[in-house]
mmCIF file of C-alpha atoms in Angstrom:
data_model
loop_
_atom_site.group_PDB
_atom_site.id
_atom_site.type_symbol
_atom_site.label_atom_id
_atom_site.label_comp_id
_atom_site.label_asym_id
_atom_site.label_seq_id
_atom_site.Cartn_x
_atom_site.Cartn_y
_atom_site.Cartn_z
ATOM 1 C CA MET A 1 0.000 0.000 0.000
ATOM 2 C CA ALA A 2 1.982 2.938 -1.243
ATOM 3 C CA ALA A 3 1.237 6.422 0.000
ATOM 4 C CA ALA A 4 0.384 9.095 -2.520
ATOM 5 C CA ALA A 5 3.251 11.374 -3.426
ATOM 6 C CA GLY A 6 3.635 15.134 -3.614
ATOM 7 C CA PRO A 7 0.493 17.289 -3.570
ATOM 8 C CA ALA A 8 -1.735 14.226 -3.213
ATOM 9 C CA LEU A 9 -0.676 14.001 0.441
ATOM 10 C CA ALA A 10 -2.247 17.328 1.335
ATOM 11 C CA LEU A 11 -5.483 17.074 3.272
ATOM 12 C CA ARG A 12 -8.221 19.638 3.021
ATOM 13 C CA CYS A 13 -7.575 22.270 5.653
ATOM 14 C CA SER A 14 -10.190 22.897 8.274
ATOM 15 C CA PRO A 15 -11.859 26.324 8.215
ATOM 16 C CA TRP A 16 -9.846 27.254 11.314
ATOM 17 C CA GLN A 17 -6.851 27.167 8.948
ATOM 18 C CA ARG A 18 -8.528 28.269 5.706
ATOM 19 C CA ARG A 19 -10.199 31.495 6.614
ATOM 20 C CA PRO A 20 -11.227 33.695 9.533
ATOM 21 C CA LEU A 21 -14.824 33.206 10.604
ATOM 22 C CA ARG A 22 -17.324 35.805 11.648
ATOM 23 C CA CYS A 23 -17.243 36.160 15.386
ATOM 24 C CA GLY A 24 -20.473 34.980 16.938
ATOM 25 C CA PRO A 25 -21.250 34.804 20.636
ATOM 26 C CA GLY A 26 -18.363 33.136 22.372
ATOM 27 C CA LEU A 27 -15.921 32.726 19.467
ATOM 28 C CA ARG A 28 -13.379 34.861 17.692
ATOM 29 C CA PRO A 29 -10.691 34.205 15.068
ATOM 30 C CA VAL A 30 -7.071 34.132 16.206
ATOM 31 C CA PRO A 31 -5.238 37.311 15.148
ATOM 32 C CA GLY A 32 -3.506 36.803 11.829
ATOM 33 C CA GLY A 33 -5.904 34.057 10.730
ATOM 34 C CA GLY A 34 -4.432 31.426 13.050
ATOM 35 C CA ALA A 35 -5.190 27.724 13.093
ATOM 36 C CA SER A 36 -8.102 27.749 15.506
ATOM 37 C CA LEU A 37 -10.910 29.802 16.946
ATOM 38 C CA ARG A 38 -10.599 31.233 20.410
ATOM 39 C CA LEU A 39 -13.389 31.909 22.826
ATOM 40 C CA CYS A 40 -14.327 35.577 23.098
ATOM 41 C CA SER A 41 -14.706 34.997 26.830
ATOM 42 C CA ARG A 42 -13.445 32.137 28.953
ATOM 43 C CA ARG A 43 -16.980 31.091 29.816
ATOM 44 C CA VAL A 44 -20.149 30.641 27.793
ATOM 45 C CA ALA A 45 -23.388 31.893 29.342
ATOM 46 C CA GLN A 46 -25.218 28.839 30.684
ATOM 47 C CA GLY A 47 -28.720 30.332 30.638
ATOM 48 C CA GLY A 48 -31.133 28.772 28.181
ATOM 49 C CA ILE A 49 -28.995 25.821 27.134
ATOM 50 C CA ASN A 50 -29.750 22.183 27.862
ATOM 51 C CA LYS A 51 -26.753 21.696 30.147
ATOM 52 C CA PRO A 52 -26.956 17.888 30.489
ATOM 53 C CA VAL A 53 -27.067 17.467 26.697
ATOM 54 C CA VAL A 54 -24.206 19.906 26.075
ATOM 55 C CA ASP A 55 -22.109 18.377 28.853
ATOM 56 C CA ARG A 56 -22.588 14.902 27.434
ATOM 57 C CA ILE A 57 -21.713 16.009 23.897
ATOM 58 C CA ILE A 58 -18.575 17.927 24.815
ATOM 59 C CA ARG A 59 -17.362 15.283 27.292
ATOM 60 C CA VAL A 60 -17.650 12.382 24.854
ATOM 61 C CA ASP A 61 -16.269 14.357 21.910
ATOM 62 C CA HIS A 62 -13.265 15.447 23.944
ATOM 63 C CA ALA A 63 -12.686 11.810 24.919
ATOM 64 C CA GLY A 64 -13.085 10.682 21.309
ATOM 65 C CA GLU A 65 -10.604 13.200 19.954
ATOM 66 C CA TYR A 66 -8.203 12.333 22.763
ATOM 67 C CA GLY A 67 -8.488 8.654 21.861
ATOM 68 C CA ALA A 68 -8.031 9.395 18.151
ATOM 69 C CA ASN A 69 -4.825 11.267 18.933
ATOM 70 C CA ARG A 70 -3.527 8.271 20.848
ATOM 71 C CA ILE A 71 -4.461 5.901 17.990
ATOM 72 C CA TYR A 72 -2.514 7.970 15.482
ATOM 73 C CA ALA A 73 0.385 8.235 17.938
ATOM 74 C CA GLY A 74 0.492 4.447 18.106
ATOM 75 C CA GLN A 75 0.372 4.124 14.335
ATOM 76 C CA MET A 76 3.165 6.644 13.897
ATOM 77 C CA ALA A 77 5.321 4.795 16.436
ATOM 78 C CA VAL A 78 5.220 1.769 14.131
ATOM 79 C CA LEU A 79 4.808 3.246 10.638
ATOM 80 C CA GLY A 80 6.190 6.751 11.024
ATOM 81 C CA ARG A 81 9.187 6.029 8.799
ATOM 82 C CA SER A 82 7.233 4.088 6.190
ATOM 83 C CA SER A 83 5.800 5.399 2.933
ATOM 84 C CA VAL A 84 2.405 5.885 4.592
ATOM 85 C CA GLY A 85 3.864 7.856 7.526
ATOM 86 C CA PRO A 86 3.203 11.314 6.001
ATOM 87 C CA VAL A 87 -0.450 10.413 5.373
ATOM 88 C CA ILE A 88 -0.938 9.279 8.980
ATOM 89 C CA GLN A 89 0.893 12.357 10.268
ATOM 90 C CA GLN A 90 -1.347 14.751 8.366
ATOM 91 C CA MET A 91 -4.487 13.056 9.677
ATOM 92 C CA TRP A 92 -3.005 13.173 13.178
ATOM 93 C CA ASN A 93 -2.324 16.902 12.797
ATOM 94 C CA GLN A 94 -6.025 17.499 12.145
ATOM 95 C CA GLU A 95 -6.935 15.419 15.194
ATOM 96 C CA LYS A 96 -4.611 17.591 17.278
ATOM 97 C CA ASP A 97 -6.570 20.649 16.128
ATOM 98 C CA HIS A 98 -9.823 18.900 17.062
ATOM 99 C CA LEU A 99 -8.561 18.059 20.547
ATOM 100 C CA LYS A 100 -7.348 21.610 21.075
ATOM 101 C CA LYS A 101 -10.792 22.959 20.220
ATOM 102 C CA PHE A 102 -12.568 20.576 22.586
ATOM 103 C CA ASN A 103 -10.116 21.475 25.342
ATOM 104 C CA GLU A 104 -11.266 25.073 24.874
ATOM 105 C CA LEU A 105 -14.941 24.076 24.843
ATOM 106 C CA MET A 106 -14.497 22.085 28.064
ATOM 107 C CA VAL A 107 -13.408 25.290 29.792
ATOM 108 C CA ALA A 108 -15.978 27.503 28.092
ATOM 109 C CA TYR A 109 -18.943 25.278 29.019
ATOM 110 C CA ARG A 110 -17.509 24.153 32.375
ATOM 111 C CA VAL A 111 -17.597 20.474 31.479
ATOM 112 C CA ARG A 112 -15.566 17.914 33.402
ATOM 113 C CA PRO A 113 -13.645 15.324 31.374
ATOM 114 C CA THR A 114 -14.486 11.645 31.528
ATOM 115 C CA VAL A 115 -12.713 9.785 34.335
ATOM 116 C CA LEU A 116 -11.719 7.201 31.712
ATOM 117 C CA LEU A 117 -9.088 9.384 30.003
ATOM 118 C CA PRO A 118 -6.162 7.407 31.508
ATOM 119 C CA PHE A 119 -7.678 4.208 30.107
ATOM 120 C CA TRP A 120 -8.281 5.738 26.659
ATOM 121 C CA ASN A 121 -4.687 6.988 26.739
ATOM 122 C CA VAL A 122 -3.385 3.415 26.881
ATOM 123 C CA ALA A 123 -6.155 1.720 24.880
ATOM 124 C CA GLY A 124 -5.909 4.203 22.001
ATOM 125 C CA PHE A 125 -2.158 3.803 21.666
ATOM 126 C CA VAL A 126 -2.394 0.009 21.842
ATOM 127 C CA LEU A 127 -5.094 -0.048 19.165
ATOM 128 C CA GLY A 128 -3.087 2.242 16.899
ATOM 129 C CA ALA A 129 0.185 0.371 17.326
ATOM 130 C CA GLY A 130 -1.506 -3.022 17.137
ATOM 131 C CA SER A 131 -3.273 -2.217 13.875
ATOM 132 C CA ALA A 132 -0.045 -0.804 12.443
ATOM 133 C CA LEU A 133 1.781 -4.035 13.280
ATOM 134 C CA LEU A 134 -0.590 -5.682 10.809
ATOM 135 C CA GLY A 135 0.957 -3.446 8.161
ATOM 136 C CA LYS A 136 -0.106 -0.316 6.323
ATOM 137 C CA LYS A 137 -3.412 -1.838 5.271
ATOM 138 C CA GLY A 138 -4.161 -2.830 8.863
ATOM 139 C CA ALA A 139 -3.553 0.731 10.063
ATOM 140 C CA MET A 140 -5.858 2.078 7.376
ATOM 141 C CA ALA A 141 -8.512 -0.512 8.250
ATOM 142 C CA CYS A 142 -8.405 0.791 11.817
ATOM 143 C CA THR A 143 -8.744 4.361 10.521
ATOM 144 C CA VAL A 144 -11.772 3.443 8.412
ATOM 145 C CA ALA A 145 -13.501 1.661 11.318
ATOM 146 C CA VAL A 146 -12.857 4.410 13.863
ATOM 147 C CA GLU A 147 -13.605 7.373 11.606
ATOM 148 C CA GLU A 148 -16.812 5.786 10.324
ATOM 149 C CA SER A 149 -17.978 5.373 13.919
ATOM 150 C CA ILE A 150 -17.030 8.936 14.824
ATOM 151 C CA SER A 151 -18.718 10.390 11.734
ATOM 152 C CA GLU A 152 -21.932 8.563 12.570
ATOM 153 C CA HIS A 153 -21.670 9.716 16.178
ATOM 154 C CA TYR A 154 -21.201 13.349 15.120
ATOM 155 C CA ASN A 155 -24.216 13.080 12.801
ATOM 156 C CA ASN A 156 -26.334 11.906 15.745
ATOM 157 C CA GLN A 157 -25.161 14.890 17.786
ATOM 158 C CA ILE A 158 -25.939 17.288 14.956
ATOM 159 C CA ARG A 159 -29.504 15.944 14.767
ATOM 160 C CA THR A 160 -29.879 16.289 18.545
ATOM 161 C CA LEU A 161 -28.739 19.919 18.592
ATOM 162 C CA ILE A 162 -30.882 20.860 15.589
ATOM 163 C CA GLU A 163 -33.905 19.348 17.314
ATOM 164 C CA GLU A 164 -33.061 21.329 20.456
ATOM 165 C CA ASP A 165 -32.466 24.725 18.805
ATOM 166 C CA PRO A 166 -30.115 25.221 15.824
ATOM 167 C CA GLU A 167 -29.719 28.938 16.475
ATOM 168 C CA LYS A 168 -28.937 28.553 20.172
ATOM 169 C CA TYR A 169 -26.263 25.941 19.454
ATOM 170 C CA LYS A 170 -24.989 27.508 16.221
ATOM 171 C CA GLU A 171 -21.342 27.752 17.304
ATOM 172 C CA LEU A 172 -21.219 24.190 18.634
ATOM 173 C CA LEU A 173 -22.937 22.881 15.510
ATOM 174 C CA GLN A 174 -20.373 24.678 13.369
ATOM 175 C CA VAL A 175 -17.527 22.911 15.164
ATOM 176 C CA ILE A 176 -19.129 19.466 15.091
ATOM 177 C CA LYS A 177 -20.107 19.686 11.411
ATOM 178 C CA GLN A 178 -16.586 20.643 10.371
ATOM 179 C CA PHE A 179 -14.994 17.912 12.471
ATOM 180 C CA ARG A 180 -17.488 15.394 11.080
ATOM 181 C CA ASP A 181 -16.348 16.351 7.576
ATOM 182 C CA ASP A 182 -12.695 15.936 8.582
ATOM 183 C CA GLU A 183 -13.360 12.475 10.034
ATOM 184 C CA GLN A 184 -15.213 11.452 6.872
ATOM 185 C CA GLU A 185 -12.220 12.565 4.857
ATOM 186 C CA HIS A 186 -9.924 10.393 6.995
ATOM 187 C CA HIS A 187 -12.305 7.474 6.415
ATOM 188 C CA ASP A 188 -12.097 7.996 2.661
ATOM 189 C CA ILE A 189 -8.304 8.212 2.766
ATOM 190 C CA GLY A 190 -8.222 4.861 4.551
ATOM 191 C CA LEU A 191 -10.268 3.291 1.779
ATOM 192 C CA GLU A 192 -8.047 4.858 -0.862
ATOM 193 C CA HIS A 193 -5.053 3.217 0.817
ATOM 194 C CA ASP A 194 -6.426 -0.323 0.538
ATOM 195 C CA ALA A 195 -7.984 -0.724 3.985
ATOM 196 C CA GLU A 196 -10.440 -3.273 2.610
ATOM 197 C CA ALA A 197 -7.558 -5.478 1.424
ATOM 198 C CA THR A 198 -6.599 -6.204 5.051
ATOM 199 C CA PRO A 199 -6.966 -9.911 5.926
ATOM 200 C CA ALA A 200 -10.222 -10.478 7.872
ATOM 201 C CA TYR A 201 -11.152 -6.839 7.224
ATOM 202 C CA SER A 202 -14.833 -7.276 8.124
ATOM 203 C CA VAL A 203 -14.011 -9.005 11.413
ATOM 204 C CA LEU A 204 -11.421 -6.389 12.357
ATOM 205 C CA LYS A 205 -13.726 -3.504 11.441
ATOM 206 C CA THR A 206 -16.645 -4.945 13.399
ATOM 207 C CA ALA A 207 -14.500 -5.538 16.491
ATOM 208 C CA ILE A 208 -13.069 -2.017 16.438
ATOM 209 C CA GLN A 209 -16.491 -0.436 15.952
ATOM 210 C CA LEU A 210 -17.954 -2.400 18.854
ATOM 211 C CA GLY A 211 -15.149 -1.001 20.973
ATOM 212 C CA CYS A 212 -15.919 2.509 19.717
ATOM 213 C CA LYS A 213 -19.593 2.156 20.650
ATOM 214 C CA ALA A 214 -18.657 0.999 24.141
ATOM 215 C CA ALA A 215 -16.209 3.890 24.522
ATOM 216 C CA ILE A 216 -18.862 6.400 23.430
ATOM 217 C CA PHE A 217 -21.458 4.953 25.810
ATOM 218 C CA LEU A 218 -19.101 5.045 28.795
ATOM 219 C CA SER A 219 -17.502 8.435 28.075
ATOM 220 C CA GLU A 220 -20.888 10.145 27.815
ATOM 221 C CA ARG A 221 -21.776 8.981 31.317
ATOM 222 C CA ILE A 222 -18.707 8.817 33.530
#
């Protein structure tokens, strides 16, 4: 599974990198068009929002992006010097941006992290390194399974927030929609790099996605 060369390696930049965004309540672009949005104030007004729903969304998304970072760290530890290393690194760089944003949202909405972060720290790295030990196709199969689960999870959250009040949660919806698109792109990259050619691909994908569902269920609640 050879990685694409030259310009083909470049991933689509997130809007935090592409262009400054209009500052709505709670967000502002970094001076100079930096790589992320900053909160206009350290805290978001809590009045009128469904706090349990928002807490659950931000907590689990923070945990998911933390886990994704650890998965890519594990893959890079094994395949970082291979031909597919630059592809994995660029996807990891986007996940770092995602985690940074959710770190900011945790503070802004006063959300506590899941108590399971130390476990996801180890489990994510083991999953990433373990899949990479199966070879480049195995690493990409892991990427496809995880990113498909995360994309579906983000879509569920988008529907929930739209049903609640799309205007009230406009800023949060903006973040989740963009990150959903990034995760879908990672999924597609995995397919382009022969993920489905991994031995026992269906079994591996199903097992990883069952683990993702369990992680989502637990991280939303504890």
